[in-house]
C-alpha positions as a printed NumPy array, in Angstrom:
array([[-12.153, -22.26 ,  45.489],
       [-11.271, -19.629,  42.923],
       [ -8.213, -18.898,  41.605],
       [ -6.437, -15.767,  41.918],
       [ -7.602, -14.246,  38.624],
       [-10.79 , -15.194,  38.999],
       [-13.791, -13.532,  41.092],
       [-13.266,  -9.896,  41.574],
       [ -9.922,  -9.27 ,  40.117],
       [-11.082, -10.897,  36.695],
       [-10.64 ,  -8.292,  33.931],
       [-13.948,  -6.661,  33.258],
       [-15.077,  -6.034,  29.764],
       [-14.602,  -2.277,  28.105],
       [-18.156,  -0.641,  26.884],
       [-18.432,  -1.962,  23.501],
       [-20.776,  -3.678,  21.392],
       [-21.622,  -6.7  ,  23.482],
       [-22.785,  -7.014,  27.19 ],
       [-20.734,  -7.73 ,  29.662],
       [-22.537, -10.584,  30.626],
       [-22.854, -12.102,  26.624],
       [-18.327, -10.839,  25.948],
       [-15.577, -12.428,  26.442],
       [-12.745,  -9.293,  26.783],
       [ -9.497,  -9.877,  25.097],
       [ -7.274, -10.23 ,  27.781],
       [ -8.985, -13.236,  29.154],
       [ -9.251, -14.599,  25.232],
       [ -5.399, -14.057,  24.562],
       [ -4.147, -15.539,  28.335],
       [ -6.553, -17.862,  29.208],
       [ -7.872, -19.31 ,  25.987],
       [ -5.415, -19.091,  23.731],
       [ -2.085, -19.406,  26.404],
       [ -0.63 , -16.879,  24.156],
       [  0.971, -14.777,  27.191],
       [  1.469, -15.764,  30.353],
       [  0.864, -12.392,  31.932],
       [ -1.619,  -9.227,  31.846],
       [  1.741,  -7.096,  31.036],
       [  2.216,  -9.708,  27.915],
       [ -1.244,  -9.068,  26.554],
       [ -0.925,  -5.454,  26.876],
       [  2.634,  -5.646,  24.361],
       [  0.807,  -8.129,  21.727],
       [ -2.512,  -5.832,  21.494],
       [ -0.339,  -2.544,  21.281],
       [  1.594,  -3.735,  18.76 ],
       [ -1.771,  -4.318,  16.65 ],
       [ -1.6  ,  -7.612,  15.582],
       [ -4.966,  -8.691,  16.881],
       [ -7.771,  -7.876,  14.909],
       [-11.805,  -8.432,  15.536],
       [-14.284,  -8.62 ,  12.537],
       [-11.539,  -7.187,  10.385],
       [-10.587,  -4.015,  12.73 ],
       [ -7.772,  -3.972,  14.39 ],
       [ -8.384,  -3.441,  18.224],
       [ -5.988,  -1.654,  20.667],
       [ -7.824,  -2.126,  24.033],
       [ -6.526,  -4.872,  26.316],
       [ -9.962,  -5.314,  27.468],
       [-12.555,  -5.023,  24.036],
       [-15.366,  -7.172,  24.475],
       [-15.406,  -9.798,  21.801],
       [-18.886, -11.611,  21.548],
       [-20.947, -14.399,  19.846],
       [-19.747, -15.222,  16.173],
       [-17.013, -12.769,  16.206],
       [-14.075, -13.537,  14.177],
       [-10.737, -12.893,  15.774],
       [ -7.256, -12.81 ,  13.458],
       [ -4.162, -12.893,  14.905],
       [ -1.484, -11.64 ,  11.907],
       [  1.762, -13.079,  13.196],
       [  0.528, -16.738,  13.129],
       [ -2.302, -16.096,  10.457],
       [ -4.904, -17.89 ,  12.41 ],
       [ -8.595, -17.129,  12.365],
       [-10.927, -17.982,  14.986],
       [-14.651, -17.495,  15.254],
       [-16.19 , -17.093,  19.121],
       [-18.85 , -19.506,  19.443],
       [-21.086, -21.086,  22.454],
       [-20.363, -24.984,  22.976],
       [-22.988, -27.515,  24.165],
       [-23.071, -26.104,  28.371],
       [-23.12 , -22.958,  27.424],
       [-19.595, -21.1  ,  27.366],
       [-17.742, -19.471,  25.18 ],
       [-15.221, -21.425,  22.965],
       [-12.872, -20.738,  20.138],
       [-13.714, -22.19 ,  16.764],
       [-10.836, -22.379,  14.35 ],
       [-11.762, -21.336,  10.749],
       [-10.431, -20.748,   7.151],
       [ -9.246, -17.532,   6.311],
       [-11.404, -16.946,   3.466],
       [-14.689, -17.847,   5.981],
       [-17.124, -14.849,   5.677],
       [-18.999, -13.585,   8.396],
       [-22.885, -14.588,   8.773],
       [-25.003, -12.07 ,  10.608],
       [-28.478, -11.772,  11.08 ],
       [-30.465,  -9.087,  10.009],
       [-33.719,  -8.112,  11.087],
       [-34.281,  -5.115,   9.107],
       [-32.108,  -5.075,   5.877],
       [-31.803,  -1.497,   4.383],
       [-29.718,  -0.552,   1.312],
       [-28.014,   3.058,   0.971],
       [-30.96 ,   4.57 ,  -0.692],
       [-33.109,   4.056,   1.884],
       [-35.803,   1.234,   0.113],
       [-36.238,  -1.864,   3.152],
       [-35.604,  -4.928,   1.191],
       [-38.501,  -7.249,   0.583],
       [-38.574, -10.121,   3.501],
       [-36.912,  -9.441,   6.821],
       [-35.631, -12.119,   8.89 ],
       [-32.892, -13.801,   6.394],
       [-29.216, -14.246,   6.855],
       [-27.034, -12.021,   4.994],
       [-23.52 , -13.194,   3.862],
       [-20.912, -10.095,   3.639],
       [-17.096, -10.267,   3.651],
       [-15.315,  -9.153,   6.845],
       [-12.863,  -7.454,   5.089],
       [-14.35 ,  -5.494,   2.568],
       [-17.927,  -4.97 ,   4.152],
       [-19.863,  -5.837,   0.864],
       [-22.919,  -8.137,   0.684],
       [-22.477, -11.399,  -0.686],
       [-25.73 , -13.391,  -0.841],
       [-28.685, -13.844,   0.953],
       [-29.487, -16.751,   2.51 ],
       [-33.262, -17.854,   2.971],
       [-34.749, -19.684,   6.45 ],
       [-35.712, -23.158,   5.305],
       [-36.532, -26.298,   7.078],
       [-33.096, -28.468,   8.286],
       [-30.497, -25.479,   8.695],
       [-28.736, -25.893,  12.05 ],
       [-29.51 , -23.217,  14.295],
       [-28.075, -22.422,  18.186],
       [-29.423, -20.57 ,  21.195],
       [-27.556, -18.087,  22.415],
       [-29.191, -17.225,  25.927],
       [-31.33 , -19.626,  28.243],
       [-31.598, -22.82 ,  29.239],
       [-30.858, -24.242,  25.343],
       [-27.744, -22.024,  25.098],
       [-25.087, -23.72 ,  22.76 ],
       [-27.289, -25.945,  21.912]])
C-alpha cells in the first residue's frame, strides 16, 4: 500500500541537469530525508529564504533535481552532504567535511584556449566554491569505483 505522498501525488522533479528517473528533487530531500519540515508549505519557506545550496549555487526551486555526487549545504546548520547510491540501489545522504571538494569525471577535458588536454578519461579535482581545478587524478588499479545504473548500481 502506498502512502499518501507517494505514487502519483509524489513531487516530480523540475527540468534540470539530471533525469528524472537518476534525481532526487528537493522537496522530497528536505521532508523525507532529512525530516527538516514536516510539510510541502515548510519546504517552500526554507528554499525561498535561500539557505539551501547545490554544488555551491544557491537554488530557489522547491522541486530542483539534485543527482548522483551532488553536494548539498544547508547554511543555517552548516552541514554538507554529498548524494550518493547505497548498496540496493537508492539514493542516500552522505555527510561530509566542509572543505570536501567535488570529484567529477571528465571525458573530454578542455582548457579556455581551446588545446584538449593529453589523456581523457581521468578524474579531475576542482573546488565547489571557486570552480578552479585542483589536481588530476590518474585511473590506476585498486581505486574504489560504483555503478550508477543497472543491476550493480551502488555497488
Amino acid at each position: 500500500m502506498l502512502d499518501k505522498l507517494g505514487g502519483a501525488f509524489a513531487p516530480k522533479p523540475s527540468p534540470g541537469p539530471h533525469k528524472e528517473r537518476e534525481c532526487l528533487p528537493l522537496v522530497v530531500m528536505l521532508r523525507n530525508r532529512l525530516k527538516y519540515a514536516l510539510t510541502y508549505r515548510e519546504v517552500v519557506a526554507i528554499v525561498m529564504q535561500r539557505l539551501i545550496s547545490i554544488d555551491g549555487k544557491v537554488r530557489t526551486d522547491k522541486c530542483y533535481p539534485a543527482g548522483f555526487m551532488d553536494v548539498i549545504s544547508i547554511a543555517k546548520t552548516n552541514e554538507n552532504f554529498r548524494l550518493l547510491y547505497d548498496n540496493k540501489g537508492r539514493f542516500t545522504l552522505h555527510h561530509i567535511s566542509a572543505e570536501e571538494a567535488k570529484v567529477c569525471n571528465s571525458e573530454r577535458p578542455w582548457m579556455r584556449d581551446g588545446c584538449p588536454l593529453n589523456g581523457s578519461f581521468r578524474v579531475l579535482s576542482h573546488s565547489v566554491l571557486v570552480g578552479v581545478l585542483l589536481l588530476w587524478l590518474k585511473y590506476g588499479s585498486g581505486p574504489h569505483i560504483g555503478g550508477s545504473r543497472g543491476r550493480e548500481c551502488g555497488t
